[in-house]
Tab-separated table of C-alpha atoms in Angstrom:
chain	number	residue	atom	x	y	z
A	1	MET	CA	-5.029	-30.815	22.757
A	2	SER	CA	-1.728	-32.285	21.734
A	3	GLU	CA	0.744	-33.012	23.992
A	4	GLN	CA	3.421	-32.814	21.611
A	5	ALA	CA	6.996	-30.223	22.404
A	6	GLU	CA	6.488	-26.544	22.211
A	7	THR	CA	8.279	-24.106	20.832
A	8	PRO	CA	8.557	-21.051	23.695
A	9	GLY	CA	5.413	-18.789	22.943
A	10	ILE	CA	3.986	-20.752	20.314
A	11	PRO	CA	1.182	-23.270	21.133
A	12	ALA	CA	1.499	-26.713	20.382
A	13	ARG	CA	-0.392	-27.943	17.696
A	14	ALA	CA	-2.574	-31.138	16.773
A	15	ASP	CA	-1.759	-31.373	12.883
A	16	SER	CA	1.328	-31.286	11.297
A	17	GLY	CA	0.885	-29.733	7.878
A	18	GLY	CA	0.391	-26.583	9.437
A	19	GLY	CA	-3.030	-25.104	11.684
A	20	THR	CA	-5.472	-22.459	11.145
A	21	GLY	CA	-4.267	-19.146	13.585
A	22	VAL	CA	-7.503	-17.304	15.269
A	23	TRP	CA	-6.319	-13.458	15.819
A	24	PHE	CA	-8.423	-12.364	18.573
A	25	ILE	CA	-9.259	-8.166	18.573
A	26	GLY	CA	-10.369	-8.202	22.069
A	27	ALA	CA	-8.155	-10.727	22.959
A	28	ARG	CA	-8.491	-10.859	26.608
A	29	GLY	CA	-12.509	-10.348	26.927
A	30	SER	CA	-15.295	-12.356	28.017
A	31	VAL	CA	-15.509	-13.921	24.067
A	32	ALA	CA	-12.198	-14.577	23.372
A	33	THR	CA	-11.078	-16.208	26.525
A	34	THR	CA	-14.750	-18.272	26.013
A	35	ALA	CA	-13.826	-19.523	22.840
A	36	VAL	CA	-9.985	-20.745	23.253
A	37	ALA	CA	-10.978	-22.504	26.584
A	38	GLY	CA	-14.133	-24.008	24.400
A	39	CYS	CA	-12.066	-24.603	22.076
A	40	ALA	CA	-9.496	-26.402	24.102
A	41	ALA	CA	-12.406	-28.455	26.135
A	42	LEU	CA	-13.908	-30.079	22.671
A	43	ALA	CA	-10.620	-30.464	21.493
A	44	ALA	CA	-8.859	-32.627	24.289
A	45	GLY	CA	-12.649	-34.433	24.987
A	46	LEU	CA	-14.060	-33.186	27.450
A	47	HIS	CA	-17.201	-31.186	26.336
A	48	GLY	CA	-19.499	-31.769	23.732
A	49	PRO	CA	-20.128	-29.373	21.031
A	50	THR	CA	-23.498	-27.103	21.940
A	51	GLY	CA	-24.450	-24.422	20.281
A	52	MET	CA	-21.168	-25.549	17.587
A	53	VAL	CA	-23.269	-25.249	14.554
A	54	THR	CA	-20.388	-27.039	12.181
A	55	GLU	CA	-19.965	-29.018	14.978
A	56	SER	CA	-23.642	-30.530	12.822
A	57	GLN	CA	-23.974	-33.207	10.338
A	58	ALA	CA	-24.882	-30.437	7.920
A	59	PHE	CA	-21.274	-30.107	7.417
A	60	ALA	CA	-19.555	-32.613	7.746
A	61	ALA	CA	-18.282	-32.596	4.151
A	62	ALA	CA	-17.488	-29.065	4.528
A	63	SER	CA	-13.952	-29.449	4.954
A	64	LEU	CA	-13.360	-27.112	8.210
A	65	PRO	CA	-10.355	-26.681	10.097
A	66	ALA	CA	-9.734	-28.665	13.357
A	67	LEU	CA	-10.555	-27.770	16.126
A	68	SER	CA	-7.397	-29.333	17.282
A	69	GLY	CA	-5.850	-27.147	14.721
A	70	LEU	CA	-6.917	-23.894	15.771
A	71	VAL	CA	-4.110	-21.869	17.469
A	72	PHE	CA	-5.048	-18.473	18.687
A	73	GLY	CA	-3.897	-15.177	19.417
A	74	GLY	CA	-4.770	-11.396	19.191
A	75	HIS	CA	-4.687	-7.615	20.387
A	76	ASP	CA	-5.909	-6.272	23.624
A	77	THR	CA	-5.224	-2.950	25.327
A	78	ILE	CA	-5.217	-4.344	28.738
A	79	ASP	CA	-2.707	-7.038	30.159
A	80	TRP	CA	-4.505	-9.126	32.390
A	81	PRO	CA	-3.396	-13.097	32.117
A	82	LEU	CA	-5.583	-14.902	30.012
A	83	PRO	CA	-5.930	-17.634	32.648
A	84	LYS	CA	-6.994	-15.297	34.773
A	85	ARG	CA	-9.520	-13.984	32.852
A	86	ALA	CA	-10.697	-17.128	32.634
A	87	GLU	CA	-11.114	-17.943	36.796
A	88	ALA	CA	-13.332	-14.629	36.794
A	89	LEU	CA	-15.474	-16.294	34.582
A	90	ALA	CA	-15.411	-19.445	36.215
A	91	ALA	CA	-16.268	-17.728	39.459
A	92	GLN	CA	-19.663	-16.476	37.444
A	93	GLY	CA	-20.737	-19.418	35.909
A	94	VAL	CA	-19.986	-18.903	32.414
A	95	LEU	CA	-16.872	-21.843	32.586
A	96	PRO	CA	-17.554	-24.697	34.292
A	97	TYR	CA	-16.304	-25.798	37.550
A	98	GLY	CA	-12.646	-27.813	36.974
A	99	LEU	CA	-11.957	-26.515	33.337
A	100	VAL	CA	-9.902	-23.813	33.919
A	101	GLY	CA	-7.326	-26.146	35.490
A	102	ALA	CA	-7.760	-28.457	33.018
A	103	VAL	CA	-7.205	-26.144	30.199
A	104	HIS	CA	-4.709	-23.821	31.691
A	105	ARG	CA	-1.836	-24.898	29.196
A	106	GLU	CA	-3.875	-23.559	26.769
A	107	LEU	CA	-4.557	-20.477	27.834
A	108	ALA	CA	-1.076	-19.595	28.817
A	109	ALA	CA	-0.245	-20.360	25.158
A	110	ALA	CA	-2.361	-18.233	23.880
A	111	ASP	CA	-1.969	-15.183	26.046
A	112	ARG	CA	1.809	-15.689	24.727
A	113	GLU	CA	0.737	-14.416	21.756
A	114	ILE	CA	-1.569	-11.605	22.961
A	115	ARG	CA	0.342	-8.005	21.657
A	116	THR	CA	-0.526	-4.222	22.612
A	117	GLY	CA	-3.274	-2.872	20.035
A	118	GLY	CA	-4.386	0.891	20.480
A	119	PRO	CA	-4.307	2.750	19.625
A	120	LEU	CA	-3.438	4.288	23.534
A	121	ALA	CA	-3.756	7.118	25.339
A	122	GLY	CA	-0.442	8.993	24.442
A	123	ASP	CA	-0.291	7.441	21.128
A	124	THR	CA	1.897	9.198	18.784
A	125	ARG	CA	1.389	7.152	15.834
A	126	GLY	CA	-1.007	7.880	12.354
A	127	ASP	CA	-2.676	5.576	10.842
A	128	GLU	CA	-0.765	4.113	8.468
A	129	GLU	CA	1.935	2.922	11.169
A	130	LEU	CA	-0.099	1.603	13.432
A	131	ILE	CA	-2.143	-0.239	10.325
A	132	SER	CA	2.021	-1.553	9.766
A	133	ALA	CA	2.244	-2.292	13.331
A	134	PHE	CA	-0.717	-4.783	13.979
A	135	ALA	CA	-0.389	-6.048	10.117
A	136	ALA	CA	3.219	-7.160	11.511
A	137	ASP	CA	2.298	-8.335	14.670
A	138	ILE	CA	-0.211	-10.320	12.656
A	139	GLU	CA	2.626	-11.839	9.812
A	140	ASP	CA	4.790	-12.690	12.833
A	141	PHE	CA	1.960	-14.593	14.441
A	142	THR	CA	1.519	-16.776	11.373
A	143	ARG	CA	4.997	-17.106	10.681
A	144	ARG	CA	6.335	-18.453	13.821
A	145	ALA	CA	3.608	-20.291	14.449
A	146	GLY	CA	3.686	-22.693	10.946
A	147	LEU	CA	0.303	-21.558	10.295
A	148	ALA	CA	-1.132	-22.500	6.579
A	149	ARG	CA	-3.596	-19.101	7.431
A	150	THR	CA	-5.129	-16.880	10.228
A	151	VAL	CA	-8.176	-15.654	10.027
A	152	VAL	CA	-8.836	-11.804	12.165
A	153	VAL	CA	-12.076	-11.334	14.011
A	154	ASN	CA	-13.108	-8.791	15.564
A	155	VAL	CA	-14.780	-9.652	19.389
A	156	ALA	CA	-14.057	-6.527	21.014
A	157	SER	CA	-16.321	-4.123	22.549
A	158	THR	CA	-17.980	-1.667	21.195
A	159	GLU	CA	-17.283	1.507	19.632
A	160	PRO	CA	-19.324	5.047	18.401
A	161	ALA	CA	-19.557	5.128	14.086
A	162	PRO	CA	-17.327	7.016	13.376
A	163	ALA	CA	-18.201	10.902	13.131
A	164	GLU	CA	-18.555	12.346	9.665
A	165	GLY	CA	-15.272	14.064	7.729
A	166	ALA	CA	-12.846	12.238	10.969
A	167	ASP	CA	-9.576	12.143	9.950
A	168	ARG	CA	-8.844	8.640	11.623
A	169	LEU	CA	-10.032	5.674	11.043
A	170	PRO	CA	-11.761	4.192	14.271
A	171	ALA	CA	-9.727	1.495	15.752
A	172	SER	CA	-11.574	-1.332	14.937
A	173	SER	CA	-11.258	-0.180	11.347
A	174	LEU	CA	-7.226	0.291	12.121
A	175	TYR	CA	-7.169	-3.753	12.819
A	176	ALA	CA	-9.308	-4.557	9.457
A	177	ALA	CA	-6.941	-2.578	7.378
A	178	ALA	CA	-4.081	-5.268	8.959
A	179	ALA	CA	-6.149	-7.818	8.387
A	180	LEU	CA	-6.262	-7.271	4.918
A	181	ARG	CA	-2.285	-6.160	4.497
A	182	ALA	CA	-1.414	-9.341	6.405
A	183	GLY	CA	-3.692	-11.087	3.767
A	184	CYS	CA	-6.220	-12.491	6.328
A	185	ALA	CA	-9.920	-13.731	6.434
A	186	TYR	CA	-11.455	-11.346	8.652
A	187	VAL	CA	-14.419	-11.488	10.274
A	188	ASN	CA	-16.339	-8.622	12.325
A	189	PHE	CA	-18.759	-9.899	14.864
A	190	THR	CA	-19.219	-6.221	16.507
A	191	PRO	CA	-21.264	-3.525	15.786
A	192	SER	CA	-18.137	-1.468	14.775
A	193	THR	CA	-17.079	-0.012	11.752
A	194	GLY	CA	-14.360	-2.340	10.668
A	195	ILE	CA	-13.767	-2.984	7.178
A	196	ARG	CA	-17.172	-0.764	5.699
A	197	HIS	CA	-15.769	1.694	6.304
A	198	PRO	CA	-15.482	4.192	3.065
A	199	ALA	CA	-11.707	4.441	2.958
A	200	LEU	CA	-11.087	0.822	2.973
A	201	ALA	CA	-13.353	-0.551	0.286
A	202	GLU	CA	-10.563	-0.364	-2.389
A	203	ALA	CA	-7.722	-2.001	-0.027
A	204	ALA	CA	-10.735	-4.322	0.500
A	205	ALA	CA	-11.638	-5.032	-2.943
A	206	ALA	CA	-7.894	-6.100	-3.694
A	207	ALA	CA	-7.203	-7.897	-0.827
A	208	GLY	CA	-8.387	-10.858	-2.318
A	209	VAL	CA	-9.468	-12.290	1.004
A	210	PRO	CA	-12.962	-13.433	2.157
A	211	TYR	CA	-14.560	-11.616	5.189
A	212	ALA	CA	-17.587	-11.096	6.955
A	213	GLY	CA	-19.927	-9.383	9.030
A	214	ARG	CA	-21.318	-6.912	11.247
A	215	ASP	CA	-22.721	-7.647	14.789
A	216	GLY	CA	-23.263	-11.174	16.265
A	217	LYS	CA	-26.912	-12.469	16.611
A	218	THR	CA	-26.289	-14.222	20.016
A	219	GLY	CA	-29.746	-13.498	22.024
A	220	GLN	CA	-32.674	-10.866	21.475
A	221	THR	CA	-32.025	-10.000	18.089
A	222	LEU	CA	-31.934	-13.864	17.436
A	223	LEU	CA	-35.246	-13.960	18.962
A	224	ARG	CA	-36.450	-10.883	16.574
A	225	ALA	CA	-35.371	-12.769	13.586
A	226	VAL	CA	-37.299	-15.809	14.290
A	227	LEU	CA	-40.569	-14.110	15.273
A	228	ALA	CA	-40.957	-11.419	12.837
A	229	PRO	CA	-40.994	-13.296	10.127
A	230	MET	CA	-44.079	-14.869	11.369
A	231	PHE	CA	-45.783	-12.228	12.199
A	232	ARG	CA	-45.453	-11.083	8.500
A	233	GLN	CA	-45.838	-14.405	7.389
A	234	ARG	CA	-49.112	-14.344	9.590
A	235	ALA	CA	-50.612	-11.097	7.671
A	236	LEU	CA	-50.533	-9.569	11.538
A	237	ASP	CA	-49.817	-5.775	11.379
A	238	VAL	CA	-47.405	-4.782	14.348
A	239	ARG	CA	-47.627	-1.578	15.854
A	240	ALA	CA	-44.859	-1.206	17.866
A	241	TRP	CA	-41.833	-3.442	19.142
A	242	SER	CA	-40.242	-1.801	22.038
A	243	GLY	CA	-37.149	-3.804	23.855
A	244	THR	CA	-35.067	-3.290	27.864
A	245	ASN	CA	-31.864	-5.083	27.955
A	246	LEU	CA	-30.006	-5.398	31.395
A	247	LEU	CA	-26.459	-6.501	31.043
A	248	GLY	CA	-23.400	-5.526	32.857
A	249	GLY	CA	-19.297	-6.814	32.332
A	250	GLY	CA	-17.454	-4.905	30.033
A	251	ASP	CA	-20.172	-4.814	27.089
A	252	GLY	CA	-22.650	-3.639	30.129
A	253	ALA	CA	-19.760	-0.900	30.712
A	254	ALA	CA	-19.323	-0.030	26.902
A	255	LEU	CA	-22.889	0.177	26.071
A	256	ALA	CA	-23.427	3.149	28.599
A	257	ASP	CA	-21.891	5.516	25.797
A	258	SER	CA	-24.929	6.348	23.934
A	259	ALA	CA	-23.384	6.581	20.811
A	260	ALA	CA	-22.247	2.807	20.990
A	261	ALA	CA	-24.917	1.633	21.875
A	262	ALA	CA	-26.743	3.517	18.735
A	263	ALA	CA	-24.566	1.407	16.675
A	264	LYS	CA	-25.692	-1.296	18.566
A	265	ASN	CA	-29.241	-0.919	18.033
A	266	ALA	CA	-28.835	-0.392	14.196
A	267	GLY	CA	-28.537	-4.267	13.728
A	268	LYS	CA	-31.442	-4.925	16.514
A	269	ASN	CA	-33.504	-2.254	13.629
A	270	ARG	CA	-32.442	-3.576	10.348
A	271	VAL	CA	-33.790	-6.775	11.711
A	272	LEU	CA	-37.394	-5.489	12.341
A	273	GLN	CA	-37.088	-3.137	8.996
A	274	ASP	CA	-35.931	-6.035	6.677
A	275	ASN	CA	-38.916	-8.211	7.810
A	276	LEU	CA	-41.681	-6.690	8.528
A	277	GLY	CA	-40.616	-4.083	5.313
A	278	ALA	CA	-41.241	-1.062	8.381
A	279	LEU	CA	-39.651	0.146	11.216
A	280	PRO	CA	-42.254	-0.207	14.078
A	281	GLU	CA	-42.618	2.310	16.491
A	282	GLY	CA	-40.630	1.796	19.261
A	283	GLU	CA	-36.623	1.632	20.738
A	284	VAL	CA	-34.579	-0.805	22.520
A	285	HIS	CA	-33.099	0.397	25.847
A	286	ILE	CA	-30.202	-0.526	26.809
A	287	ASP	CA	-28.739	-0.301	30.732
A	288	ASP	CA	-25.474	-1.191	32.463
A	289	VAL	CA	-26.163	-3.058	35.738
A	290	PRO	CA	-22.197	-3.929	37.104
A	291	ALA	CA	-24.177	-6.590	39.258
A	292	LEU	CA	-25.257	-8.375	36.712
A	293	GLY	CA	-21.488	-9.119	35.764
A	294	GLU	CA	-21.334	-11.677	32.486
A	295	TRP	CA	-25.252	-11.939	32.621
A	296	LYS	CA	-27.995	-10.146	30.854
A	297	THR	CA	-31.788	-9.656	30.698
A	298	ALA	CA	-33.520	-8.626	27.914
A	299	TRP	CA	-37.265	-7.584	27.353
A	300	ASP	CA	-39.731	-7.412	24.727
A	301	HIS	CA	-42.711	-6.271	24.094
A	302	VAL	CA	-44.852	-6.484	20.944
A	303	ALA	CA	-47.928	-4.691	19.982
A	304	PHE	CA	-49.997	-5.924	17.093
A	305	GLU	CA	-53.347	-6.090	15.639
A	306	GLY	CA	-54.940	-8.875	14.287
A	307	PHE	CA	-57.854	-9.586	12.061
A	308	LEU	CA	-61.061	-6.782	12.888
A	309	GLY	CA	-58.657	-4.709	14.928
A	310	SER	CA	-58.137	-6.940	17.694
A	311	ARG	CA	-55.122	-5.599	19.590
A	312	MET	CA	-52.996	-8.192	21.308
A	313	ILE	CA	-49.528	-8.591	23.035
A	314	LEU	CA	-46.661	-10.900	23.019
A	315	GLN	CA	-44.044	-10.078	25.713
A	316	THR	CA	-40.776	-11.854	25.644
A	317	ILE	CA	-37.775	-12.414	28.171
A	318	TRP	CA	-34.311	-13.754	27.133
A	319	GLN	CA	-31.364	-14.387	30.133
A	320	GLY	CA	-28.628	-15.666	29.312
A	321	CYS	CA	-24.750	-15.172	29.089
A	322	ASP	CA	-23.516	-13.929	25.763
A	323	SER	CA	-20.082	-14.640	25.579
A	324	ALA	CA	-21.142	-18.871	26.460
A	325	LEU	CA	-23.494	-18.190	23.568
A	326	ALA	CA	-21.166	-16.082	21.463
A	327	ALA	CA	-18.091	-18.222	21.735
A	328	PRO	CA	-19.261	-21.026	19.576
A	329	LEU	CA	-20.061	-18.968	16.720
A	330	VAL	CA	-17.035	-16.964	16.626
A	331	LEU	CA	-15.528	-20.283	16.369
A	332	ASP	CA	-17.494	-21.468	13.536
A	333	LEU	CA	-17.362	-17.884	11.488
A	334	ALA	CA	-13.615	-18.945	12.244
A	335	ARG	CA	-13.351	-22.064	10.570
A	336	LEU	CA	-15.813	-20.938	8.018
A	337	ALA	CA	-13.773	-17.887	6.576
A	338	ALA	CA	-10.386	-20.193	7.110
A	339	ARG	CA	-12.083	-22.726	5.008
A	340	ALA	CA	-13.536	-19.881	2.358
A	341	HIS	CA	-9.746	-18.426	1.724
A	342	GLU	CA	-8.551	-21.826	1.237
A	343	ALA	CA	-10.870	-22.500	-1.774
A	344	GLY	CA	-10.144	-19.031	-2.705
A	345	ILE	CA	-13.391	-17.414	-2.031
A	346	THR	CA	-13.082	-13.919	-1.475
A	347	GLY	CA	-14.797	-10.620	-0.855
A	348	SER	CA	-17.881	-10.388	1.456
A	349	LEU	CA	-19.617	-13.887	2.315
A	350	PRO	CA	-23.294	-12.904	2.242
A	351	GLY	CA	-23.564	-16.832	3.464
A	352	LEU	CA	-22.437	-15.948	6.772
A	353	GLY	CA	-25.096	-13.894	7.332
A	354	PHE	CA	-26.891	-16.504	9.740
A	355	TYR	CA	-24.315	-15.141	12.297
A	356	PHE	CA	-24.772	-11.722	12.246
A	357	LYS	CA	-27.658	-8.495	12.903
A	358	ASP	CA	-26.363	-6.661	10.017
A	359	PRO	CA	-24.687	-8.857	7.354
A	360	ASP	CA	-23.625	-7.971	3.936
A	361	GLY	CA	-26.151	-8.450	1.386
A	362	THR	CA	-28.890	-10.805	2.255
A	363	THR	CA	-32.196	-11.210	4.199
A	364	ALA	CA	-32.520	-10.993	7.759
A	365	ALA	CA	-34.715	-14.007	8.218
A	366	LEU	CA	-33.114	-17.147	10.496
A	367	ALA	CA	-34.878	-19.273	7.869
A	368	GLU	CA	-33.308	-18.145	5.122
A	369	GLN	CA	-30.385	-17.539	6.200
A	370	TYR	CA	-29.692	-20.902	7.381
A	371	ASP	CA	-30.253	-22.408	4.273
A	372	GLU	CA	-28.073	-19.718	3.117
A	373	LEU	CA	-25.460	-21.055	5.099
A	374	LEU	CA	-26.016	-24.484	3.976
A	375	ALA	CA	-25.598	-23.864	0.592
A	376	PHE	CA	-22.152	-22.520	1.490
A	377	ALA	CA	-21.145	-25.724	3.285
A	378	ALA	CA	-21.881	-27.131	0.527
A	379	THR	CA	-20.118	-25.291	-1.737
A	380	LEU	CA	-16.952	-24.991	0.571
A	381	GLY	CA	-17.720	-28.756	0.313
A	382	GLU	CA	-17.610	-29.099	-3.943
A	383	SER	CA	-14.320	-26.973	-3.715
A	384	ARG	CA	-12.480	-30.149	-2.557
């Protein structure tokens, strides 16, 4: 990263024309911490951009903001300093040895730009007051840092779907409303309601900003998005598709709530429904195993029928770290959404469906989604 002098509380920027802000909801979580550390490592040339689709040659002409020009801040309800969070991730093997020390300055700078989110227990403010406060935090960050624009990215823990007739907005929708009010592009990498709440429809239409989501596709569902079209294209009848997830960390704890798990599984089911034409028998079980920490194991069991009724089985095992899988995608999305905003593109961005389990108005087949993403990148390049 640039060695230029810092204004107190504002990270240095490599470009003089105004960088791009990335405002994380859940800014001290594993995904946000990995993204901040990873961006600093890539900008300094310490590591290559493995996993970042936007760093491939196909996106070279899209005029995306440089990684060195990304400036980070966000909201969170915990006060664990970002460098300490990164040290914990390094201890679990999520971040490579020595990286935290190498990018400590960038982590500390981002940590100074994290504001208290909410609503916290005992907070008596109504929805309007909370939205105004969150929007003011984002606007203040953008102004003080001299940024050209800011993208708000939700990477917080999954929340349950709002109850029918609830008189308060869920937290994810409060943040989405704040992004709209602050005039920011918005990305929802979680299964939470966010901008899709009916109460935000009018504001989303009037805001004139791009937005994308929902629920990042990083592991088990990524594999389903590849395998399900194969069964359909080969005219094989899927009789049942079941799965199990074992995970720890913050996700494991959050998804131990059955309502939060149901919100998560809705996106997994959509991939099968869209690609197979009908949802087969079977469920996905999510088990919290704290000992696994940031790592997860996902099993799938597919029962299918072939020629003359022959019955067969496909089983898959996916083992990995969601934070390491998600962080490069989050950086991709922040850059793409920022560039769309710069290009004057507004409303939902179906061209980014490649990244999501439950995208806006697009097919769920990964190969077709990738083609749509390339077409979107070409549009961005042509808008210069």
